[in-house]
Coordinates of C-alpha atoms in Angstrom, one line a residue:
Chain A
M1 CA -26.1 34.2 41.7
A2 CA -28.9 31.5 41.5
F3 CA -28.8 28.6 44.0
T4 CA -31.0 25.7 44.9
V5 CA -31.8 24.5 48.3
V6 CA -31.3 20.7 48.5
P7 CA -33.5 19.1 51.1
R8 CA -31.6 16.9 53.6
H9 CA -32.7 13.4 54.2
G10 CA -32.8 11.6 57.6
N11 CA -34.8 14.1 59.5
T12 CA -38.0 12.0 60.1
L13 CA -38.4 10.7 63.6
K14 CA -38.0 7.0 62.5
E15 CA -34.7 7.9 60.9
R16 CA -33.5 9.9 63.7
M17 CA -34.1 7.0 66.1
Y18 CA -31.4 5.0 64.1
L19 CA -32.3 1.5 65.7
P20 CA -35.1 0.6 63.3
S21 CA -32.8 0.9 60.2
L22 CA -30.0 -1.0 62.0
I23 CA -32.4 -3.9 62.9
G24 CA -33.7 -3.9 59.3
G25 CA -30.2 -4.2 57.9
L26 CA -29.0 -6.8 60.3
S27 CA -32.1 -8.9 59.8
T28 CA -31.3 -9.1 56.0
T29 CA -27.6 -10.0 56.7
F30 CA -28.4 -12.7 59.3
G31 CA -31.3 -14.1 57.2
T32 CA -29.0 -14.6 54.2
F33 CA -26.3 -15.9 56.5
F34 CA -28.5 -18.7 58.0
K35 CA -30.0 -19.5 54.6
N36 CA -26.6 -20.0 53.0
I37 CA -25.1 -21.9 55.9
S38 CA -28.1 -24.3 55.9
D39 CA -27.7 -25.1 52.2
T40 CA -24.2 -24.2 50.7
Q41 CA -25.0 -25.7 47.3
A42 CA -27.6 -23.0 46.7
I43 CA -25.2 -20.1 47.0
P44 CA -25.2 -18.1 43.7
T45 CA -21.5 -17.0 44.0
L46 CA -18.9 -19.2 42.4
E47 CA -15.7 -20.0 44.2
Y48 CA -13.8 -18.7 41.2
P49 CA -11.2 -19.6 40.1
E50 CA -11.4 -23.1 41.7
I51 CA -15.0 -23.4 40.4
M52 CA -15.4 -22.3 36.7
P53 CA -18.7 -21.1 35.3
T54 CA -20.6 -23.7 33.2
D55 CA -23.3 -21.6 31.7
I56 CA -21.3 -19.7 29.0
T57 CA -23.3 -19.8 25.8
S58 CA -22.0 -20.6 22.4
R59 CA -22.4 -17.0 21.3
Y60 CA -19.9 -15.8 24.0
R61 CA -16.9 -14.0 22.5
G62 CA -13.9 -15.3 24.2
H63 CA -10.2 -15.6 23.3
H64 CA -9.6 -15.8 19.5
R65 CA -8.4 -18.9 17.8
L66 CA -7.3 -19.8 14.3
T67 CA -8.9 -22.8 12.8
H68 CA -7.4 -25.7 10.7
R69 CA -8.5 -27.3 7.4
D70 CA -9.4 -30.9 7.4
D71 CA -5.8 -31.8 6.5
G72 CA -4.5 -29.9 9.6
S73 CA -3.1 -27.0 7.8
I74 CA -4.0 -23.4 8.6
R75 CA -7.3 -22.2 7.2
C76 CA -6.3 -18.5 7.0
V77 CA -5.3 -17.2 3.6
A78 CA -4.1 -13.8 4.9
C79 CA -6.8 -11.8 3.1
F80 CA -6.6 -9.1 5.8
M81 CA -10.5 -8.9 6.1
C82 CA -10.3 -9.2 9.9
A83 CA -7.6 -6.5 10.1
T84 CA -9.7 -4.3 7.9
A85 CA -12.8 -4.8 9.8
C86 CA -11.0 -4.5 13.3
P87 CA -12.0 -1.2 15.0
A88 CA -9.2 -1.4 17.5
Q89 CA -6.6 -2.2 14.7
C90 CA -5.1 -4.8 16.9
I91 CA -4.6 -7.6 14.2
F92 CA -1.2 -7.5 12.6
I93 CA -0.7 -9.9 9.6
E94 CA 2.1 -10.4 7.3
A95 CA 1.4 -12.6 4.3
V96 CA 3.7 -15.1 2.6
E97 CA 3.6 -17.4 -0.5
R98 CA 2.1 -20.8 0.4
N99 CA 3.6 -23.7 -1.4
D100 CA 1.8 -26.7 0.2
G101 CA -0.6 -27.1 -2.7
C102 CA -3.6 -26.0 -0.6
D103 CA -3.7 -22.3 -1.6
E104 CA -1.4 -19.5 -2.8
K105 CA -1.3 -17.3 0.3
M106 CA -1.1 -17.7 4.1
P107 CA 0.0 -15.6 7.1
E108 CA 3.6 -15.7 8.0
R109 CA 2.7 -13.7 11.1
F110 CA -0.7 -13.3 12.6
D111 CA -0.6 -11.4 15.8
I112 CA -3.5 -10.1 18.0
D113 CA -2.8 -7.6 20.7
L114 CA -5.3 -8.8 23.3
L115 CA -4.9 -5.6 25.3
E116 CA -6.1 -3.5 22.4
C117 CA -8.8 -5.9 21.3
V118 CA -12.3 -4.9 22.2
F119 CA -13.7 -8.4 21.7
C120 CA -16.4 -7.1 19.3
G121 CA -16.3 -10.1 17.0
Y122 CA -16.1 -8.1 13.8
C123 CA -13.0 -10.2 12.7
V124 CA -15.1 -13.4 13.0
E125 CA -17.9 -11.8 11.0
A126 CA -15.5 -10.5 8.3
C127 CA -13.6 -13.7 7.8
P128 CA -14.6 -15.3 4.4
C129 CA -12.9 -18.6 5.2
D130 CA -14.1 -19.3 8.8
A131 CA -10.5 -19.1 9.8
I132 CA -10.9 -17.0 12.9
R133 CA -13.3 -17.7 15.7
M134 CA -13.9 -16.5 19.3
D135 CA -15.6 -19.7 20.5
S136 CA -12.8 -20.8 22.7
N137 CA -14.8 -20.2 25.9
I138 CA -11.7 -18.5 27.4
F139 CA -12.8 -15.3 29.2
S140 CA -9.8 -14.9 31.5
I141 CA -6.6 -13.8 29.8
V142 CA -3.7 -13.4 32.1
A143 CA -0.1 -12.6 31.4
K144 CA 2.9 -11.1 33.3
E145 CA 4.0 -8.5 30.8
R146 CA 2.4 -6.3 28.2
R147 CA 4.1 -7.9 25.3
D148 CA 2.9 -11.4 26.4
F149 CA -0.6 -10.2 25.5
V150 CA 0.4 -10.0 21.9
V151 CA -0.3 -13.6 20.8
G152 CA 1.0 -15.1 17.6
K153 CA -0.1 -17.5 15.0
E154 CA 1.2 -20.6 16.6
Y155 CA -0.5 -19.8 19.9
L156 CA -3.8 -19.0 18.1
L157 CA -3.7 -22.2 16.2
R158 CA -3.3 -24.2 19.5
V159 CA -6.3 -22.6 21.1
R160 CA -9.1 -25.1 20.9
G161 CA -12.8 -24.4 20.4
G162 CA -15.1 -24.7 23.4
Y163 CA -17.9 -26.4 21.6
E164 CA -18.4 -29.4 19.4
P165 CA -17.7 -29.8 16.6
E166 CA -14.3 -28.8 17.4
T167 CA -12.3 -28.2 14.2
S168 CA -14.1 -26.6 11.3
Q169 CA -17.1 -25.5 9.6
A170 CA -16.8 -28.6 7.4
A171 CA -18.1 -30.6 10.3
L172 CA -21.1 -28.3 10.5
G173 CA -21.9 -29.3 6.9
G174 CA -21.2 -25.7 5.6
E175 CA -19.1 -24.8 2.6
H176 CA -15.7 -23.5 3.4
E177 CA -14.1 -21.7 0.5
Chain B
M1 CA -11.5 19.6 -34.9
N2 CA -14.9 21.4 -34.3
N3 CA -16.6 21.1 -31.0
V4 CA -20.0 19.5 -31.3
T5 CA -22.8 19.1 -28.8
I6 CA -24.0 15.7 -27.6
T7 CA -26.5 14.6 -25.0
V8 CA -25.6 12.1 -22.4
N9 CA -28.4 10.9 -20.0
A10 CA -30.2 14.2 -20.7
Q11 CA -27.1 16.2 -19.8
T12 CA -25.6 18.2 -22.6
L13 CA -21.8 17.9 -23.2
S14 CA -19.4 19.6 -25.7
A15 CA -16.8 17.4 -27.4
P16 CA -14.5 17.5 -30.4
E17 CA -16.1 16.0 -33.5
G18 CA -14.8 12.6 -34.3
S19 CA -13.2 12.0 -30.9
I20 CA -13.7 8.6 -29.2
L21 CA -17.0 8.6 -27.4
L22 CA -15.9 6.4 -24.5
Q23 CA -13.0 8.7 -23.8
V24 CA -15.4 11.8 -23.9
L25 CA -17.7 10.0 -21.5
L26 CA -14.9 9.1 -19.1
D27 CA -13.4 12.6 -19.2
N28 CA -16.7 14.0 -18.2
G29 CA -17.1 11.6 -15.3
V30 CA -19.7 9.4 -16.9
S31 CA -19.0 5.9 -15.6
V32 CA -18.8 3.4 -18.4
P33 CA -17.5 -0.1 -17.6
H34 CA -14.7 -1.1 -20.0
F35 CA -11.8 -3.6 -20.1
C36 CA -9.9 -3.4 -23.3
Y37 CA -10.0 0.3 -24.1
H38 CA -7.1 2.3 -22.6
E39 CA -6.1 5.8 -23.6
A40 CA -2.5 4.8 -24.2
L41 CA -3.4 1.7 -26.2
G42 CA -6.3 3.0 -28.2
V43 CA -9.5 1.2 -29.5
D44 CA -9.6 -2.6 -29.8
G45 CA -13.2 -3.4 -29.2
N46 CA -12.8 -6.9 -28.1
C47 CA -14.3 -6.9 -24.6
R48 CA -17.8 -5.5 -25.6
M49 CA -18.2 -4.1 -22.1
C50 CA -18.5 -0.4 -22.9
M51 CA -22.1 -0.8 -24.4
V52 CA -24.2 2.4 -24.6
E53 CA -27.5 3.2 -26.2
I54 CA -27.4 5.6 -29.0
E55 CA -30.6 7.2 -30.1
G56 CA -31.5 6.2 -33.7
Q57 CA -29.4 3.0 -33.6
K58 CA -31.2 -0.3 -33.5
R59 CA -28.8 -2.1 -31.1
P60 CA -26.4 -1.0 -28.3
Q61 CA -23.1 0.1 -29.5
I62 CA -19.6 0.0 -28.0
A63 CA -18.6 3.4 -27.0
C64 CA -14.9 2.9 -27.7
N65 CA -15.4 2.3 -31.4
T66 CA -17.9 5.1 -31.8
R67 CA -16.9 8.5 -32.9
V68 CA -18.6 11.7 -31.6
K69 CA -21.1 13.3 -34.1
E70 CA -23.2 16.4 -33.8
G71 CA -26.5 15.9 -31.9
M72 CA -25.8 12.4 -30.7
S73 CA -28.1 11.3 -27.8
I74 CA -26.6 8.7 -25.6
R75 CA -28.0 6.7 -22.6
T76 CA -25.8 4.8 -20.2
L77 CA -28.3 4.2 -17.4
S78 CA -31.5 2.9 -18.9
D79 CA -32.8 -0.5 -17.7
S80 CA -32.3 -2.1 -21.1
I81 CA -28.6 -1.0 -21.4
M82 CA -28.0 -2.1 -17.8
A83 CA -29.4 -5.5 -18.6
V84 CA -26.9 -5.7 -21.6
K85 CA -23.9 -4.6 -19.4
R86 CA -25.0 -7.2 -16.7
S87 CA -25.1 -10.1 -19.2
I88 CA -21.7 -9.1 -20.8
L89 CA -20.2 -8.9 -17.3
E90 CA -21.6 -12.3 -16.4
L91 CA -19.9 -13.7 -19.6
E92 CA -16.6 -12.1 -18.7
L93 CA -16.8 -13.5 -15.2
I94 CA -18.1 -16.9 -16.2
N95 CA -14.8 -18.8 -15.5
H96 CA -13.4 -16.4 -13.0
P97 CA -12.1 -18.2 -9.9
V98 CA -13.5 -15.6 -7.4
D99 CA -10.4 -15.9 -5.3
C100 CA -10.5 -12.2 -4.2
P101 CA -9.2 -13.0 -0.7
I102 CA -5.8 -14.0 -2.1
C103 CA -5.8 -11.7 -5.1
D104 CA -3.6 -8.6 -4.9
Q105 CA -5.7 -6.8 -7.3
A106 CA -8.7 -6.8 -4.9
G107 CA -9.6 -3.3 -4.0
E108 CA -8.5 -1.8 -7.4
C109 CA -10.1 -4.5 -9.6
S110 CA -12.4 -3.5 -12.5
L111 CA -14.2 -6.7 -12.1
Q112 CA -15.0 -6.0 -8.5
N113 CA -16.1 -2.5 -9.2
Y114 CA -18.2 -3.3 -12.3
Y115 CA -19.9 -6.1 -10.4
M116 CA -20.9 -3.7 -7.7
E117 CA -22.0 -1.2 -10.4
V118 CA -23.9 -3.2 -13.0
G119 CA -23.7 -6.9 -11.9
L120 CA -25.1 -8.0 -8.6
Y121 CA -26.4 -11.1 -10.2
E122 CA -26.5 -14.6 -8.8
S123 CA -23.9 -16.9 -10.5
R124 CA -25.4 -19.5 -12.7
I125 CA -22.3 -21.7 -13.0
D126 CA -21.1 -24.0 -10.4
R127 CA -17.5 -23.5 -9.2
A128 CA -16.7 -27.1 -10.0
D129 CA -17.7 -26.6 -13.7
K130 CA -15.4 -23.7 -14.3
V131 CA -12.6 -24.0 -16.7
R132 CA -9.3 -24.3 -14.8
K133 CA -6.0 -22.8 -16.1
A134 CA -2.6 -22.1 -14.7
K135 CA -2.8 -20.1 -11.5
K136 CA 0.7 -18.8 -10.8
V137 CA 2.9 -18.4 -13.9
D138 CA 6.1 -16.3 -13.3
L139 CA 6.5 -14.6 -16.6
G140 CA 9.8 -13.0 -15.5
S141 CA 10.6 -9.4 -14.9
H142 CA 8.5 -9.4 -11.5
V143 CA 5.2 -10.1 -13.4
I144 CA 3.1 -13.0 -12.2
L145 CA 0.3 -14.3 -14.5
D146 CA -2.9 -16.0 -13.2
Q147 CA -4.7 -17.2 -16.4
E148 CA -8.0 -18.0 -14.6
R149 CA -8.5 -14.3 -13.7
C150 CA -7.9 -13.0 -17.1
V151 CA -10.6 -11.4 -19.2
L152 CA -8.6 -11.5 -22.4
C153 CA -8.8 -7.8 -23.1
A154 CA -5.4 -7.9 -24.7
R155 CA -4.2 -4.7 -23.1
C156 CA -0.9 -6.5 -22.1
T157 CA -0.3 -8.0 -25.5
R158 CA -1.0 -4.6 -27.2
F159 CA 1.4 -2.9 -24.8
T160 CA 4.3 -5.2 -25.7
E161 CA 3.5 -5.2 -29.3
N162 CA 2.5 -1.5 -30.0
I163 CA 4.2 0.5 -27.3
I164 CA 7.4 -1.5 -26.6
G165 CA 7.5 -3.4 -29.9
T166 CA 8.9 -6.7 -28.4
G167 CA 5.6 -8.6 -28.7
D168 CA 6.6 -10.8 -25.7
L169 CA 3.0 -11.6 -24.8
V170 CA 0.4 -13.2 -26.9
I171 CA -3.0 -14.8 -26.5
A172 CA -2.8 -18.4 -27.3
N173 CA -5.5 -21.0 -28.1
R174 CA -9.2 -20.3 -28.6
G175 CA -12.5 -20.2 -26.9
N176 CA -12.5 -21.4 -23.3
H177 CA -8.9 -22.3 -23.6
A178 CA -7.5 -18.9 -24.8
C179 CA -5.0 -17.5 -22.4
V180 CA -2.2 -15.0 -22.3
T181 CA 1.3 -16.5 -22.5
T182 CA 4.9 -15.8 -23.6
F183 CA 6.9 -17.2 -26.4
E184 CA 9.0 -19.8 -24.7
P185 CA 11.4 -19.7 -23.3
Q186 CA 12.6 -16.2 -23.1
G187 CA 9.7 -14.9 -20.9
L188 CA 8.6 -11.4 -20.5
K189 CA 11.2 -8.7 -20.9
A190 CA 9.7 -5.8 -22.6
D191 CA 13.0 -3.9 -22.7
G192 CA 12.7 -3.0 -19.0
Y193 CA 9.1 -1.8 -19.1
A194 CA 7.5 -5.1 -18.4
M195 CA 5.8 -4.1 -15.1
N196 CA 3.6 -1.5 -16.8
V197 CA 1.4 -4.5 -17.8
V198 CA 0.5 -4.9 -14.1
D199 CA -1.0 -1.4 -14.1
L200 CA -2.6 -2.0 -17.5
C201 CA -4.3 -5.2 -16.5
P202 CA -7.8 -4.3 -15.4
V203 CA -8.1 -7.5 -13.3
G204 CA -5.8 -9.7 -11.2
A205 CA -4.4 -11.6 -14.1
L206 CA -1.1 -9.8 -14.2
T207 CA 0.2 -8.9 -10.7
S208 CA 3.5 -7.6 -9.5
G209 CA 5.8 -10.2 -8.2
D210 CA 7.6 -7.6 -6.2
F211 CA 4.4 -6.2 -4.4
R212 CA 3.0 -9.7 -4.1
F213 CA 1.2 -10.3 -0.9
H214 CA 3.0 -7.5 0.9
Q215 CA 0.0 -5.3 1.6
R216 CA -3.7 -5.0 0.7
V217 CA -4.2 -2.0 -1.6
W218 CA -6.9 -0.5 0.4
F219 CA -4.5 0.2 3.3
L220 CA -2.2 2.2 1.0
K221 CA -2.1 6.0 0.7
S222 CA -1.2 7.3 -2.7
D223 CA 0.6 10.5 -2.9
P224 CA 2.0 12.2 -6.1
S225 CA 5.8 12.5 -6.5
L226 CA 8.6 12.4 -9.0
C227 CA 11.0 9.6 -9.8
H228 CA 14.6 10.7 -9.3
G229 CA 16.1 7.7 -11.2
C230 CA 17.1 9.6 -14.2
A231 CA 17.1 13.1 -15.8
R232 CA 13.5 12.6 -17.2
G233 CA 11.8 13.0 -13.8
C234 CA 8.7 10.7 -14.4
S235 CA 5.6 11.5 -12.5
I236 CA 4.7 8.8 -10.0
F237 CA 2.5 7.9 -7.2
I238 CA 4.1 6.7 -4.0
D239 CA 1.9 4.1 -2.4
H240 CA 2.8 3.9 1.3
Y241 CA 1.4 2.8 4.6
P242 CA 2.2 4.2 8.0
Q243 CA 2.5 1.2 10.3
K244 CA 0.7 1.4 13.7
Y245 CA 3.9 0.9 15.6
G246 CA 6.5 1.2 12.9
D247 CA 7.7 3.6 10.3
D248 CA 5.9 5.0 7.2
L249 CA 6.9 2.3 4.5
I250 CA 6.8 2.6 0.9
Y251 CA 5.2 -0.5 -0.8
R252 CA 5.3 0.5 -4.5
Y253 CA 5.7 3.3 -7.1
R254 CA 3.1 3.5 -9.9
P255 CA 3.2 5.8 -13.0
R256 CA 1.2 9.0 -12.9
V257 CA -0.1 10.4 -16.1
E258 CA 2.0 13.4 -17.3
R259 CA 1.8 13.7 -21.0
E260 CA 4.7 16.1 -21.5
V261 CA 7.1 13.9 -19.5
N262 CA 6.4 10.2 -19.2
G263 CA 2.9 9.8 -20.6
F264 CA 1.3 6.7 -18.9
F265 CA 4.3 4.6 -18.1
I266 CA 7.6 4.4 -16.1
C267 CA 10.5 2.0 -16.4
D268 CA 10.9 -1.0 -14.2
E269 CA 14.1 0.3 -12.7
G270 CA 12.4 3.6 -11.6
R271 CA 9.4 1.6 -10.3
L272 CA 11.6 -0.6 -8.1
S273 CA 13.8 2.2 -6.9
Y274 CA 11.4 2.7 -3.9
K275 CA 13.4 0.1 -2.1
N276 CA 16.2 2.6 -1.8
H277 CA 14.0 5.1 0.2
T278 CA 12.0 2.9 2.5
G279 CA 12.6 1.3 6.0
D280 CA 16.2 0.6 6.8
A281 CA 17.6 1.5 3.4
T282 CA 18.3 5.0 4.4
L283 CA 20.6 6.4 7.0
T284 CA 18.7 7.7 10.0
T285 CA 21.3 8.6 12.6
P286 CA 24.7 10.2 12.2
R287 CA 27.6 7.8 12.4
Y288 CA 31.3 8.2 13.2
S289 CA 34.0 5.4 13.5
G290 CA 31.3 2.8 12.9
T291 CA 29.0 3.9 15.8
A292 CA 25.8 5.9 15.9
I293 CA 26.1 9.3 17.5
T294 CA 23.6 12.2 18.1
L295 CA 23.2 15.1 15.7
S296 CA 24.6 17.6 18.1
E297 CA 27.7 15.5 18.6
A298 CA 28.0 15.1 14.8
L299 CA 27.6 18.9 14.1
E300 CA 30.2 19.5 16.8
L301 CA 32.6 17.1 15.1
Y302 CA 31.8 18.7 11.8
H303 CA 32.8 22.1 13.1
Q304 CA 36.0 20.8 14.7
K305 CA 37.1 19.1 11.4
L306 CA 36.2 22.1 9.4
A307 CA 38.2 24.4 11.6
A308 CA 41.2 22.1 11.6
S309 CA 41.2 21.9 7.8
G310 CA 41.5 25.7 7.2
S311 CA 41.3 26.6 3.6
G312 CA 41.8 23.1 2.1
V313 CA 38.0 22.4 2.1
V314 CA 36.1 21.4 -1.0
A315 CA 32.4 20.7 -1.4
L316 CA 30.8 18.2 -3.8
A317 CA 27.1 18.4 -4.4
S318 CA 25.0 15.6 -6.0
P319 CA 23.3 16.7 -9.1
S320 CA 20.2 14.8 -7.9
L321 CA 19.6 17.3 -5.0
S322 CA 16.5 19.5 -5.3
C323 CA 16.8 23.1 -6.4
E324 CA 16.1 24.2 -2.9
N325 CA 18.8 22.2 -1.3
L326 CA 21.3 23.1 -4.1
T327 CA 20.5 26.8 -3.5
A328 CA 21.1 26.5 0.2
L329 CA 24.2 24.6 -0.3
R330 CA 25.6 27.2 -2.8
D331 CA 24.8 30.1 -0.4
Y332 CA 26.5 28.2 2.5
C333 CA 29.6 27.5 0.4
L334 CA 29.7 31.1 -0.9
Q335 CA 29.5 32.4 2.7
Y336 CA 32.4 30.3 3.9
A337 CA 34.3 30.5 0.5
I338 CA 34.3 26.8 0.0
P339 CA 34.6 25.8 -3.7
L340 CA 31.5 23.7 -4.7
F341 CA 31.3 21.3 -7.6
G342 CA 28.3 19.5 -9.1
V343 CA 30.2 16.9 -11.0
E344 CA 29.4 13.3 -10.1
R345 CA 31.4 10.7 -11.7
G346 CA 29.4 7.5 -12.7
S347 CA 26.2 9.5 -13.0
F348 CA 26.2 9.0 -16.8
D349 CA 25.3 5.4 -17.6
E350 CA 25.6 4.8 -21.3
T351 CA 23.8 1.5 -21.0
F352 CA 20.8 2.8 -19.3
G353 CA 19.2 5.1 -21.9
D354 CA 16.8 4.0 -24.6
D355 CA 14.5 5.7 -27.1
F356 CA 11.4 5.6 -24.9
L357 CA 11.7 7.0 -21.4
R358 CA 15.1 6.1 -19.9
L359 CA 17.9 8.6 -20.3
N360 CA 21.7 8.0 -19.9
D361 CA 21.9 10.9 -17.3
R362 CA 21.1 9.3 -14.0
A363 CA 21.0 12.6 -12.1
A364 CA 17.5 14.1 -11.5
N365 CA 18.4 17.8 -11.4
R366 CA 21.6 18.4 -13.3
S367 CA 19.8 21.1 -15.4
A368 CA 19.7 23.2 -12.3
L369 CA 23.5 23.4 -11.8
P370 CA 24.2 26.0 -14.5
L371 CA 21.2 28.2 -13.5
L372 CA 22.4 28.2 -9.9
G373 CA 26.0 28.9 -10.9
I374 CA 27.3 25.6 -9.5
S375 CA 30.6 24.5 -11.4
E376 CA 30.4 21.5 -13.6
D377 CA 34.1 21.7 -14.6
E378 CA 35.6 18.3 -13.9
S379 CA 39.3 19.2 -14.5
E380 CA 38.8 22.1 -12.2
M381 CA 37.3 19.7 -9.6
N382 CA 40.1 17.3 -9.9
A383 CA 42.7 20.0 -9.3
A384 CA 40.8 21.3 -6.3
L385 CA 40.5 17.7 -4.9
C386 CA 44.3 17.1 -5.3
A387 CA 44.9 20.3 -3.2
A388 CA 42.1 19.5 -0.6
S389 CA 42.5 18.2 2.9
L390 CA 38.8 17.8 3.6
V391 CA 35.9 17.1 1.3
L392 CA 32.4 17.9 2.2
N393 CA 30.4 15.3 0.3
F394 CA 26.7 16.1 -0.2
D395 CA 25.5 12.7 -1.3
N396 CA 27.9 12.7 -4.2
Q397 CA 29.1 9.3 -5.4
T398 CA 32.5 10.4 -6.9
P399 CA 35.3 8.3 -5.4
V400 CA 37.5 10.7 -3.4
S401 CA 40.9 9.7 -1.7
V402 CA 40.8 12.6 0.8
D403 CA 39.3 12.7 4.2
Q404 CA 35.6 13.2 3.8
I405 CA 32.4 14.3 5.7
H406 CA 29.4 12.6 4.2
F407 CA 26.0 14.3 4.1
C408 CA 24.1 11.3 2.7
V409 CA 20.8 9.6 2.2
H410 CA 22.1 6.0 2.3
P411 CA 24.5 4.6 4.8
I412 CA 28.1 4.2 3.4
D413 CA 30.6 1.6 4.5
T414 CA 33.1 4.0 6.0
R415 CA 34.5 5.1 9.4
E416 CA 34.3 8.7 8.4
L417 CA 31.6 11.0 9.7
Q418 CA 28.2 10.5 8.1
I419 CA 25.4 12.9 8.7
P420 CA 21.9 11.7 7.4
I421 CA 19.9 14.0 5.0
A422 CA 16.3 13.3 4.1
P423 CA 15.6 11.5 0.7
Y424 CA 13.3 13.2 -1.8
T425 CA 10.3 11.2 -0.5
E426 CA 10.5 12.9 2.8
Q427 CA 10.9 16.5 1.7
S428 CA 9.2 18.8 -0.8
G429 CA 11.2 20.6 -3.5
S430 CA 11.6 21.0 -7.3
I431 CA 13.8 19.5 -9.9
I432 CA 14.4 20.4 -13.4
N433 CA 14.5 17.6 -16.0
A434 CA 16.8 17.2 -19.0
F435 CA 14.2 19.0 -21.2
G436 CA 14.1 22.1 -19.0
K437 CA 10.8 21.4 -17.3
V438 CA 10.6 22.6 -13.7
Q439 CA 8.6 20.0 -11.7
K440 CA 7.6 20.3 -8.0
F441 CA 7.2 17.4 -5.6
A442 CA 5.8 17.2 -2.2
S443 CA 6.8 15.4 1.0
T444 CA 5.0 12.1 1.1
I445 CA 6.6 10.0 3.8
R446 CA 6.4 11.0 7.5
R447 CA 9.0 9.2 9.6
R448 CA 8.6 8.5 13.3
H449 CA 12.0 10.2 13.8
P450 CA 12.2 12.5 10.7
V451 CA 15.7 13.2 9.2
P452 CA 16.1 16.9 8.3
P453 CA 16.5 17.8 4.6
L454 CA 19.8 19.3 3.6
H455 CA 18.6 23.0 3.5
E456 CA 17.3 22.7 7.1
L457 CA 20.4 21.0 8.3
L458 CA 22.5 23.7 6.6
S459 CA 20.6 26.5 8.5
T460 CA 21.1 24.5 11.7
I461 CA 24.9 24.4 11.0
K462 CA 24.9 28.1 10.3
G463 CA 23.1 28.8 13.5
L464 CA 25.8 27.0 15.4
A465 CA 28.8 28.5 13.7

């Protein structure tokens, strides 16, 4: 049977003396310690969660949200494009007749299972109505039970966008049909 | 008719002389966009979409109104004919609202398919300038009309006029204002065949009110099956979708072409009968005294009751059970000397039949009973029921006053023992229709917790005895 001899490290004289490595390590530790204690504002680590990051870009894909029309009604028309594009199959929609004069169709139920979601953003790309976005800036999603991670239409409509303009693409000057 | 040779895009085809060119092309897998032509409805020639180039003709011709002749040479893919098709499609789509996200036809829409095939042009008309018409007209009989999406191919009006003969639908007005409508106020009835216009409509103008917004069609799986609504046994497609965390649900039935049985159509009653076989409509667990019990408990109870009744047991079989189930049931009853009857009171509905597809006999497999030697003598059955102390009821709807054990597809409002058996959608088998045609059907629905078909259940029962 073929075998390979793996050379052992740590056999040089310097390594076997042990102290030079110890001193090298401790000098890094104490160097950083005194540097940080002299200027606490320059520490790169955040005291999360008391201090939240402020440098999240507008392209960051956070918690989903459903957007509103200018009249405040839901923008989604339940076309299922997001559910079709979703690679995790975590979007569950049930459509219903819409009678408010805005359109013919709207979601009765729009649930996203955030535990199954892979935050790829395909739903946002697929949406023909700019009805779903991931620009809420929310990166930390916490719940006590598994079923609490399945968020519904009302909750998604309450989530606010993290960037101006807040509500819709209309404010961006885009067409929104 | 003699077969002649024609050339299509440099490929040689053989076709009967005088047959419709478009049909020959479609049968040979040559894609030709078309709206108004339908095999069941014949040539109308109003949509002008099926243009082809025929060698020797000055201008492009519509393939639907052209008859096949010896030596014809046809081109469907040249640049000039593609330009013609593109401009005709642009005209068809000129006032289209492009509301595909909320249209139930999206995914099986000719306009979408042809746009991807021959269109791909930039629209030259602003949405604000398009002609607006009625968006959601309930025509009755579960048919919803959207006049804006209509291409005025007249398939629906020709169906009601030429196939059904009621002429419920007409095209009213002219030019930009032309639209499909009904004669007020009776709406669309079409003698119980109205929903076929939903299948006929090549676009989203006529959609099903029953299916409306329930599912997008690209999620649905289509599997062939047979309608069990009457003794004709029409060929259907079962469109179903297995939910991620739920059951395999049926969303609709569609007709499947079977020239010897139902042609291109099915009746509305058969089409809507999917509701009896999906979700909670069927019995899934055995029940006794109003509570759910396990199958082993149910079979134990069954044996106890059977032993207690001695020789006073009579079995009633539904004449809609498949040949496989009836054979297993007949063998079981022969083995235990239980008299078996295939009579079902109420399964003849004198008001149901018509001269098109529907038959008065509402049982799907009555023709199999004499072949399997199962008695159809009603007076003999009545005499046996009078003397009986226990009736084994295999999905038979005959009212019985004696204590019963039900082997049933649908839950029954009773405190007696009910043991579920699989509906035809969840098992394979064969049925013989009223005209003696043996037709096979396959299992289409896979439940999360499957219910055994009757023949499997009977072999389990035999194994326990």
